[in-house]
Amino acid sequence: MTTAIYLEHGARKTFACAVDWPGWCRVAQGDDAAIALLASYAERYAAVAAEAAFAFPHASASDDVVGDLEVVEHVRGSGATDFGAPDAIPDVDRQPWDATTARRHADLLAASWRIFDRVVASAPAELRKGPRGGGRDRDEIAEHVAESERSYARQLGVRYTPTGFAEPGAPAAMREDLYGVLRDSRTADPLNGTRGWPPRYAARRLAWHVLDHAWEIEDKSN
């Protein structure tokens, strides 16, 4: 069994992203390094699949994950790619999208949120400092993730003002809105007019950001 991935190429860095497993994305310098890093995170991503009650093909540490990854597309990135954020929408994200696929991707995103919340709840307030994340501590990372999601939500037609977002329960309510939009989507068309994100890309981008920082907090808690 192979797992489809695509490569997003910046001038200096490459993102390797799984097509059907939103959030399983890693960036490194060069194609081979990006694929190898993606493979090395398979065991960590398996927890997301398990949380969503989906069978994950790379749950065993003994698997030859690199050998099972099949590159199905190359896409040109941007300065954001080199900065460390996926920024290009590949053609695979414009492929047919049905109710089953929509629910699956929405459920994997929701699983990513639950895992992030548990990681935050169990982490120390002060994290080990280092170059990754600009030296932010736990609560600063959590605030960054929430505010980024508020910005991302506009790509799906979900809008919260800064004032409204400061109200108790607003971040959780926004996640419910995002989950509902993705779950109920029935085409691969952008979710907010011609300039919005296709649902597959939206689920991947949201889940990537949540998991990237969940894993960062885990790594800096030790």
PDB file of C-alpha atoms in Angstrom:
ATOM      1  CA  MET A   1       0.000   0.000   0.000  1.00  0.00           C
ATOM      2  CA  THR A   2       1.346   3.417  -0.940  1.00  0.00           C
ATOM      3  CA  THR A   3       0.514   6.816   0.525  1.00  0.00           C
ATOM      4  CA  ALA A   4       0.182   9.714  -1.913  1.00  0.00           C
ATOM      5  CA  ILE A   5       2.187  12.819  -1.079  1.00  0.00           C
ATOM      6  CA  TYR A   6       3.059  16.004  -2.922  1.00  0.00           C
ATOM      7  CA  LEU A   7       6.140  18.200  -2.720  1.00  0.00           C
ATOM      8  CA  GLU A   8       5.974  21.987  -2.453  1.00  0.00           C
ATOM      9  CA  HIS A   9       9.244  23.557  -3.566  1.00  0.00           C
ATOM     10  CA  GLY A  10      10.553  26.836  -2.248  1.00  0.00           C
ATOM     11  CA  ALA A  11      13.890  28.345  -3.198  1.00  0.00           C
ATOM     12  CA  ARG A  12      15.599  26.685  -0.223  1.00  0.00           C
ATOM     13  CA  LYS A  13      13.097  24.347   1.410  1.00  0.00           C
ATOM     14  CA  THR A  14      10.648  21.629   0.421  1.00  0.00           C
ATOM     15  CA  PHE A  15       7.389  20.653   2.081  1.00  0.00           C
ATOM     16  CA  ALA A  16       6.297  17.019   1.884  1.00  0.00           C
ATOM     17  CA  CYS A  17       2.564  16.650   2.563  1.00  0.00           C
ATOM     18  CA  ALA A  18       0.290  13.611   2.637  1.00  0.00           C
ATOM     19  CA  VAL A  19      -2.696  14.083   0.342  1.00  0.00           C
ATOM     20  CA  ASP A  20      -5.268  12.183   2.402  1.00  0.00           C
ATOM     21  CA  TRP A  21      -3.940  12.667   5.929  1.00  0.00           C
ATOM     22  CA  PRO A  22      -4.439  16.368   6.793  1.00  0.00           C
ATOM     23  CA  GLY A  23      -1.739  17.726   9.049  1.00  0.00           C
ATOM     24  CA  TRP A  24       0.916  15.159   8.163  1.00  0.00           C
ATOM     25  CA  CYS A  25       3.329  17.653   6.582  1.00  0.00           C
ATOM     26  CA  ARG A  26       7.012  18.354   7.210  1.00  0.00           C
ATOM     27  CA  VAL A  27       9.512  20.791   5.768  1.00  0.00           C
ATOM     28  CA  ALA A  28      13.260  20.414   5.239  1.00  0.00           C
ATOM     29  CA  GLN A  29      16.042  21.472   2.897  1.00  0.00           C
ATOM     30  CA  GLY A  30      15.675  19.332  -0.214  1.00  0.00           C
ATOM     31  CA  ASP A  31      13.202  16.737  -1.449  1.00  0.00           C
ATOM     32  CA  ASP A  32      14.822  13.665   0.076  1.00  0.00           C
ATOM     33  CA  ALA A  33      15.231  15.330   3.455  1.00  0.00           C
ATOM     34  CA  ALA A  34      11.594  16.470   3.471  1.00  0.00           C
ATOM     35  CA  ILE A  35      10.325  12.976   2.591  1.00  0.00           C
ATOM     36  CA  ALA A  36      12.550  11.392   5.230  1.00  0.00           C
ATOM     37  CA  LEU A  37      11.362  13.858   7.867  1.00  0.00           C
ATOM     38  CA  LEU A  38       7.731  13.242   6.933  1.00  0.00           C
ATOM     39  CA  ALA A  39       8.319   9.517   7.324  1.00  0.00           C
ATOM     40  CA  SER A  40       9.937  10.024  10.718  1.00  0.00           C
ATOM     41  CA  TYR A  41       6.736  11.685  11.965  1.00  0.00           C
ATOM     42  CA  ALA A  42       4.488   8.802  10.912  1.00  0.00           C
ATOM     43  CA  GLU A  43       4.387   7.342  14.404  1.00  0.00           C
ATOM     44  CA  ARG A  44       3.381  10.708  15.865  1.00  0.00           C
ATOM     45  CA  TYR A  45       0.696  11.224  13.244  1.00  0.00           C
ATOM     46  CA  ALA A  46      -0.654   7.730  13.921  1.00  0.00           C
ATOM     47  CA  ALA A  47      -2.006   9.135  17.199  1.00  0.00           C
ATOM     48  CA  VAL A  48      -4.144  11.583  15.207  1.00  0.00           C
ATOM     49  CA  ALA A  49      -5.559   8.829  13.030  1.00  0.00           C
ATOM     50  CA  ALA A  50      -6.299   6.734  16.105  1.00  0.00           C
ATOM     51  CA  GLU A  51      -8.006   9.686  17.795  1.00  0.00           C
ATOM     52  CA  ALA A  52     -10.283   9.982  14.764  1.00  0.00           C
ATOM     53  CA  ALA A  53     -10.807   6.185  14.693  1.00  0.00           C
ATOM     54  CA  PHE A  54      -9.167   5.672  11.289  1.00  0.00           C
ATOM     55  CA  ALA A  55      -6.729   2.890  10.443  1.00  0.00           C
ATOM     56  CA  PHE A  56      -3.347   4.401   9.644  1.00  0.00           C
ATOM     57  CA  PRO A  57      -1.029   2.443   7.315  1.00  0.00           C
ATOM     58  CA  HIS A  58       2.190   3.519   9.041  1.00  0.00           C
ATOM     59  CA  ALA A  59       1.461   2.911  12.712  1.00  0.00           C
ATOM     60  CA  SER A  60       4.408   0.573  13.300  1.00  0.00           C
ATOM     61  CA  ALA A  61       7.884   1.937  13.921  1.00  0.00           C
ATOM     62  CA  SER A  62       9.267  -0.979  11.899  1.00  0.00           C
ATOM     63  CA  ASP A  63       7.459   0.074   8.700  1.00  0.00           C
ATOM     64  CA  ASP A  64       9.468   1.222   5.696  1.00  0.00           C
ATOM     65  CA  VAL A  65       7.528   4.466   5.569  1.00  0.00           C
ATOM     66  CA  VAL A  66       9.785   6.201   3.033  1.00  0.00           C
ATOM     67  CA  GLY A  67       9.351   3.306   0.629  1.00  0.00           C
ATOM     68  CA  ASP A  68       5.568   3.561   0.921  1.00  0.00           C
ATOM     69  CA  LEU A  69       5.384   7.279   0.102  1.00  0.00           C
ATOM     70  CA  GLU A  70       4.533   8.047  -3.528  1.00  0.00           C
ATOM     71  CA  VAL A  71       5.080  11.560  -4.880  1.00  0.00           C
ATOM     72  CA  VAL A  72       2.060  12.358  -7.072  1.00  0.00           C
ATOM     73  CA  GLU A  73       2.673  16.055  -7.690  1.00  0.00           C
ATOM     74  CA  HIS A  74       5.269  18.819  -7.527  1.00  0.00           C
ATOM     75  CA  VAL A  75       4.084  22.378  -6.893  1.00  0.00           C
ATOM     76  CA  ARG A  76       5.954  25.683  -6.792  1.00  0.00           C
ATOM     77  CA  GLY A  77       6.024  27.311  -3.368  1.00  0.00           C
ATOM     78  CA  SER A  78       6.849  30.855  -2.273  1.00  0.00           C
ATOM     79  CA  GLY A  79       8.758  32.778   0.338  1.00  0.00           C
ATOM     80  CA  ALA A  80       6.321  31.355   2.887  1.00  0.00           C
ATOM     81  CA  THR A  81       7.528  27.863   2.005  1.00  0.00           C
ATOM     82  CA  ASP A  82      11.084  28.837   2.867  1.00  0.00           C
ATOM     83  CA  PHE A  83       9.836  30.528   6.042  1.00  0.00           C
ATOM     84  CA  GLY A  84       8.305  27.204   7.072  1.00  0.00           C
ATOM     85  CA  ALA A  85       4.612  27.385   6.176  1.00  0.00           C
ATOM     86  CA  PRO A  86       2.873  25.532   3.315  1.00  0.00           C
ATOM     87  CA  ASP A  87       1.521  28.098   0.889  1.00  0.00           C
ATOM     88  CA  ALA A  88       0.683  26.473  -2.469  1.00  0.00           C
ATOM     89  CA  ILE A  89      -2.565  24.747  -3.408  1.00  0.00           C
ATOM     90  CA  PRO A  90      -1.746  21.615  -5.430  1.00  0.00           C
ATOM     91  CA  ASP A  91      -3.949  20.243  -8.193  1.00  0.00           C
ATOM     92  CA  VAL A  92      -4.757  17.201  -6.042  1.00  0.00           C
ATOM     93  CA  ASP A  93      -6.728  19.515  -3.773  1.00  0.00           C
ATOM     94  CA  ARG A  94      -9.086  20.282  -6.646  1.00  0.00           C
ATOM     95  CA  GLN A  95     -10.006  16.636  -7.236  1.00  0.00           C
ATOM     96  CA  PRO A  96     -13.572  15.337  -6.627  1.00  0.00           C
ATOM     97  CA  TRP A  97     -14.806  15.719  -3.069  1.00  0.00           C
ATOM     98  CA  ASP A  98     -17.749  13.794  -1.677  1.00  0.00           C
ATOM     99  CA  ALA A  99     -19.557  13.463   1.649  1.00  0.00           C
ATOM    100  CA  THR A 100     -17.378  10.589   2.878  1.00  0.00           C
ATOM    101  CA  THR A 101     -14.134  12.406   2.092  1.00  0.00           C
ATOM    102  CA  ALA A 102     -15.427  15.625   3.620  1.00  0.00           C
ATOM    103  CA  ARG A 103     -16.401  13.937   6.880  1.00  0.00           C
ATOM    104  CA  ARG A 104     -13.091  12.055   7.061  1.00  0.00           C
ATOM    105  CA  HIS A 105     -10.989  15.196   6.674  1.00  0.00           C
ATOM    106  CA  ALA A 106     -13.153  17.141   9.120  1.00  0.00           C
ATOM    107  CA  ASP A 107     -12.841  14.341  11.682  1.00  0.00           C
ATOM    108  CA  LEU A 108      -9.044  14.252  11.339  1.00  0.00           C
ATOM    109  CA  LEU A 109      -8.910  18.019  11.848  1.00  0.00           C
ATOM    110  CA  ALA A 110     -11.107  17.707  14.934  1.00  0.00           C
ATOM    111  CA  ALA A 111      -8.796  14.977  16.251  1.00  0.00           C
ATOM    112  CA  SER A 112      -5.844  17.338  15.750  1.00  0.00           C
ATOM    113  CA  TRP A 113      -7.594  19.984  17.822  1.00  0.00           C
ATOM    114  CA  ARG A 114      -8.294  17.549  20.657  1.00  0.00           C
ATOM    115  CA  ILE A 115      -4.698  16.384  20.707  1.00  0.00           C
ATOM    116  CA  PHE A 116      -3.439  19.979  20.732  1.00  0.00           C
ATOM    117  CA  ASP A 117      -5.722  20.860  23.644  1.00  0.00           C
ATOM    118  CA  ARG A 118      -4.499  17.867  25.654  1.00  0.00           C
ATOM    119  CA  VAL A 119      -0.862  18.726  24.920  1.00  0.00           C
ATOM    120  CA  VAL A 120      -1.409  22.315  26.086  1.00  0.00           C
ATOM    121  CA  ALA A 121      -3.224  21.173  29.229  1.00  0.00           C
ATOM    122  CA  SER A 122      -0.406  18.826  30.238  1.00  0.00           C
ATOM    123  CA  ALA A 123       2.571  21.026  29.293  1.00  0.00           C
ATOM    124  CA  PRO A 124       4.480  23.263  31.707  1.00  0.00           C
ATOM    125  CA  ALA A 125       3.832  26.992  31.383  1.00  0.00           C
ATOM    126  CA  GLU A 126       7.495  27.648  30.595  1.00  0.00           C
ATOM    127  CA  LEU A 127       8.998  25.684  27.734  1.00  0.00           C
ATOM    128  CA  ARG A 128      12.597  24.925  26.962  1.00  0.00           C
ATOM    129  CA  LYS A 129      13.956  27.746  24.826  1.00  0.00           C
ATOM    130  CA  GLY A 130      15.427  27.236  21.393  1.00  0.00           C
ATOM    131  CA  PRO A 131      15.346  28.565  17.834  1.00  0.00           C
ATOM    132  CA  ARG A 132      12.039  26.958  16.913  1.00  0.00           C
ATOM    133  CA  GLY A 133       8.954  29.105  17.525  1.00  0.00           C
ATOM    134  CA  GLY A 134      10.868  32.221  18.527  1.00  0.00           C
ATOM    135  CA  GLY A 135      11.180  31.167  22.153  1.00  0.00           C
ATOM    136  CA  ARG A 136       7.456  31.306  22.951  1.00  0.00           C
ATOM    137  CA  ASP A 137       6.069  29.631  26.029  1.00  0.00           C
ATOM    138  CA  ARG A 138       2.970  27.412  26.208  1.00  0.00           C
ATOM    139  CA  ASP A 139       0.266  30.060  26.515  1.00  0.00           C
ATOM    140  CA  GLU A 140       1.838  32.250  23.838  1.00  0.00           C
ATOM    141  CA  ILE A 141       1.825  29.333  21.410  1.00  0.00           C
ATOM    142  CA  ALA A 142      -1.799  28.524  22.233  1.00  0.00           C
ATOM    143  CA  GLU A 143      -2.794  32.149  21.638  1.00  0.00           C
ATOM    144  CA  HIS A 144      -0.868  32.184  18.366  1.00  0.00           C
ATOM    145  CA  VAL A 145      -2.657  29.050  17.158  1.00  0.00           C
ATOM    146  CA  ALA A 146      -6.082  30.447  18.068  1.00  0.00           C
ATOM    147  CA  GLU A 147      -5.480  33.796  16.388  1.00  0.00           C
ATOM    148  CA  SER A 148      -4.046  32.127  13.281  1.00  0.00           C
ATOM    149  CA  GLU A 149      -7.170  29.982  13.051  1.00  0.00           C
ATOM    150  CA  ARG A 150      -9.301  33.116  13.229  1.00  0.00           C
ATOM    151  CA  SER A 151      -7.362  34.432  10.233  1.00  0.00           C
ATOM    152  CA  TYR A 152      -7.526  31.116   8.366  1.00  0.00           C
ATOM    153  CA  ALA A 153     -11.273  30.885   9.005  1.00  0.00           C
ATOM    154  CA  ARG A 154     -11.938  33.739   6.591  1.00  0.00           C
ATOM    155  CA  GLN A 155     -10.757  31.464   3.791  1.00  0.00           C
ATOM    156  CA  LEU A 156     -13.723  29.228   4.628  1.00  0.00           C
ATOM    157  CA  GLY A 157     -16.247  32.048   4.977  1.00  0.00           C
ATOM    158  CA  VAL A 158     -16.199  31.905   8.788  1.00  0.00           C
ATOM    159  CA  ARG A 159     -15.636  35.355  10.295  1.00  0.00           C
ATOM    160  CA  TYR A 160     -15.007  36.400  13.869  1.00  0.00           C
ATOM    161  CA  THR A 161     -13.983  39.946  14.781  1.00  0.00           C
ATOM    162  CA  PRO A 162     -11.144  40.423  17.288  1.00  0.00           C
ATOM    163  CA  THR A 163     -13.686  41.723  19.792  1.00  0.00           C
ATOM    164  CA  GLY A 164     -16.055  38.810  19.293  1.00  0.00           C
ATOM    165  CA  PHE A 165     -13.201  36.327  19.401  1.00  0.00           C
ATOM    166  CA  ALA A 166     -12.228  37.603  22.852  1.00  0.00           C
ATOM    167  CA  GLU A 167     -15.577  36.484  24.271  1.00  0.00           C
ATOM    168  CA  PRO A 168     -15.561  33.297  26.397  1.00  0.00           C
ATOM    169  CA  GLY A 169     -16.180  30.224  24.282  1.00  0.00           C
ATOM    170  CA  ALA A 170     -15.636  32.000  20.954  1.00  0.00           C
ATOM    171  CA  PRO A 171     -12.555  29.962  19.880  1.00  0.00           C
ATOM    172  CA  ALA A 172     -14.377  26.693  20.554  1.00  0.00           C
ATOM    173  CA  ALA A 173     -17.465  27.961  18.740  1.00  0.00           C
ATOM    174  CA  MET A 174     -15.324  28.943  15.764  1.00  0.00           C
ATOM    175  CA  ARG A 175     -13.834  25.453  15.610  1.00  0.00           C
ATOM    176  CA  GLU A 176     -17.343  24.025  15.570  1.00  0.00           C
ATOM    177  CA  ASP A 177     -18.181  26.350  12.685  1.00  0.00           C
ATOM    178  CA  LEU A 178     -15.057  25.330  10.773  1.00  0.00           C
ATOM    179  CA  TYR A 179     -15.750  21.661  11.390  1.00  0.00           C
ATOM    180  CA  GLY A 180     -19.315  22.066  10.128  1.00  0.00           C
ATOM    181  CA  VAL A 181     -18.266  23.912   6.971  1.00  0.00           C
ATOM    182  CA  LEU A 182     -15.733  21.209   6.079  1.00  0.00           C
ATOM    183  CA  ARG A 183     -17.999  18.309   7.030  1.00  0.00           C
ATOM    184  CA  ASP A 184     -20.888  19.667   4.959  1.00  0.00           C
ATOM    185  CA  SER A 185     -18.845  20.629   1.877  1.00  0.00           C
ATOM    186  CA  ARG A 186     -19.759  18.629  -1.212  1.00  0.00           C
ATOM    187  CA  THR A 187     -17.405  19.887  -3.931  1.00  0.00           C
ATOM    188  CA  ALA A 188     -13.720  20.703  -4.195  1.00  0.00           C
ATOM    189  CA  ASP A 189     -14.554  24.310  -5.064  1.00  0.00           C
ATOM    190  CA  PRO A 190     -13.127  27.041  -2.812  1.00  0.00           C
ATOM    191  CA  LEU A 191     -15.221  27.534   0.293  1.00  0.00           C
ATOM    192  CA  ASN A 192     -15.293  31.338   0.206  1.00  0.00           C
ATOM    193  CA  GLY A 193     -15.681  32.346  -3.411  1.00  0.00           C
ATOM    194  CA  THR A 194     -12.934  32.139  -5.985  1.00  0.00           C
ATOM    195  CA  ARG A 195     -10.235  33.352  -3.592  1.00  0.00           C
ATOM    196  CA  GLY A 196     -10.982  30.973  -0.721  1.00  0.00           C
ATOM    197  CA  TRP A 197      -9.372  27.624   0.030  1.00  0.00           C
ATOM    198  CA  PRO A 198     -10.603  24.309  -1.394  1.00  0.00           C
ATOM    199  CA  PRO A 199     -11.815  22.091   1.470  1.00  0.00           C
ATOM    200  CA  ARG A 200      -9.003  19.522   1.197  1.00  0.00           C
ATOM    201  CA  TYR A 201      -6.366  22.243   1.385  1.00  0.00           C
ATOM    202  CA  ALA A 202      -8.207  24.012   4.211  1.00  0.00           C
ATOM    203  CA  ALA A 203      -8.286  20.859   6.331  1.00  0.00           C
ATOM    204  CA  ARG A 204      -4.599  20.200   5.654  1.00  0.00           C
ATOM    205  CA  ARG A 205      -3.461  23.764   6.385  1.00  0.00           C
ATOM    206  CA  LEU A 206      -5.456  24.008   9.609  1.00  0.00           C
ATOM    207  CA  ALA A 207      -4.381  20.572  10.855  1.00  0.00           C
ATOM    208  CA  TRP A 208      -0.744  21.192   9.904  1.00  0.00           C
ATOM    209  CA  HIS A 209      -0.589  24.370  11.975  1.00  0.00           C
ATOM    210  CA  VAL A 210      -2.252  22.780  14.998  1.00  0.00           C
ATOM    211  CA  LEU A 211      -0.059  19.672  14.945  1.00  0.00           C
ATOM    212  CA  ASP A 212       3.145  21.547  14.169  1.00  0.00           C
ATOM    213  CA  HIS A 213       2.709  23.519  17.379  1.00  0.00           C
ATOM    214  CA  ALA A 214       1.433  20.554  19.388  1.00  0.00           C
ATOM    215  CA  TRP A 215       4.618  18.679  18.503  1.00  0.00           C
ATOM    216  CA  GLU A 216       6.675  21.795  19.229  1.00  0.00           C
ATOM    217  CA  ILE A 217       5.184  22.041  22.726  1.00  0.00           C
ATOM    218  CA  GLU A 218       5.799  18.323  23.301  1.00  0.00           C
ATOM    219  CA  ASP A 219       9.418  18.629  22.173  1.00  0.00           C
ATOM    220  CA  LYS A 220      10.069  21.678  24.338  1.00  0.00           C
ATOM    221  CA  SER A 221       8.375  20.189  27.408  1.00  0.00           C
ATOM    222  CA  ASN A 222      11.056  17.519  27.783  1.00  0.00           C
TER     223      ASN A 222
END
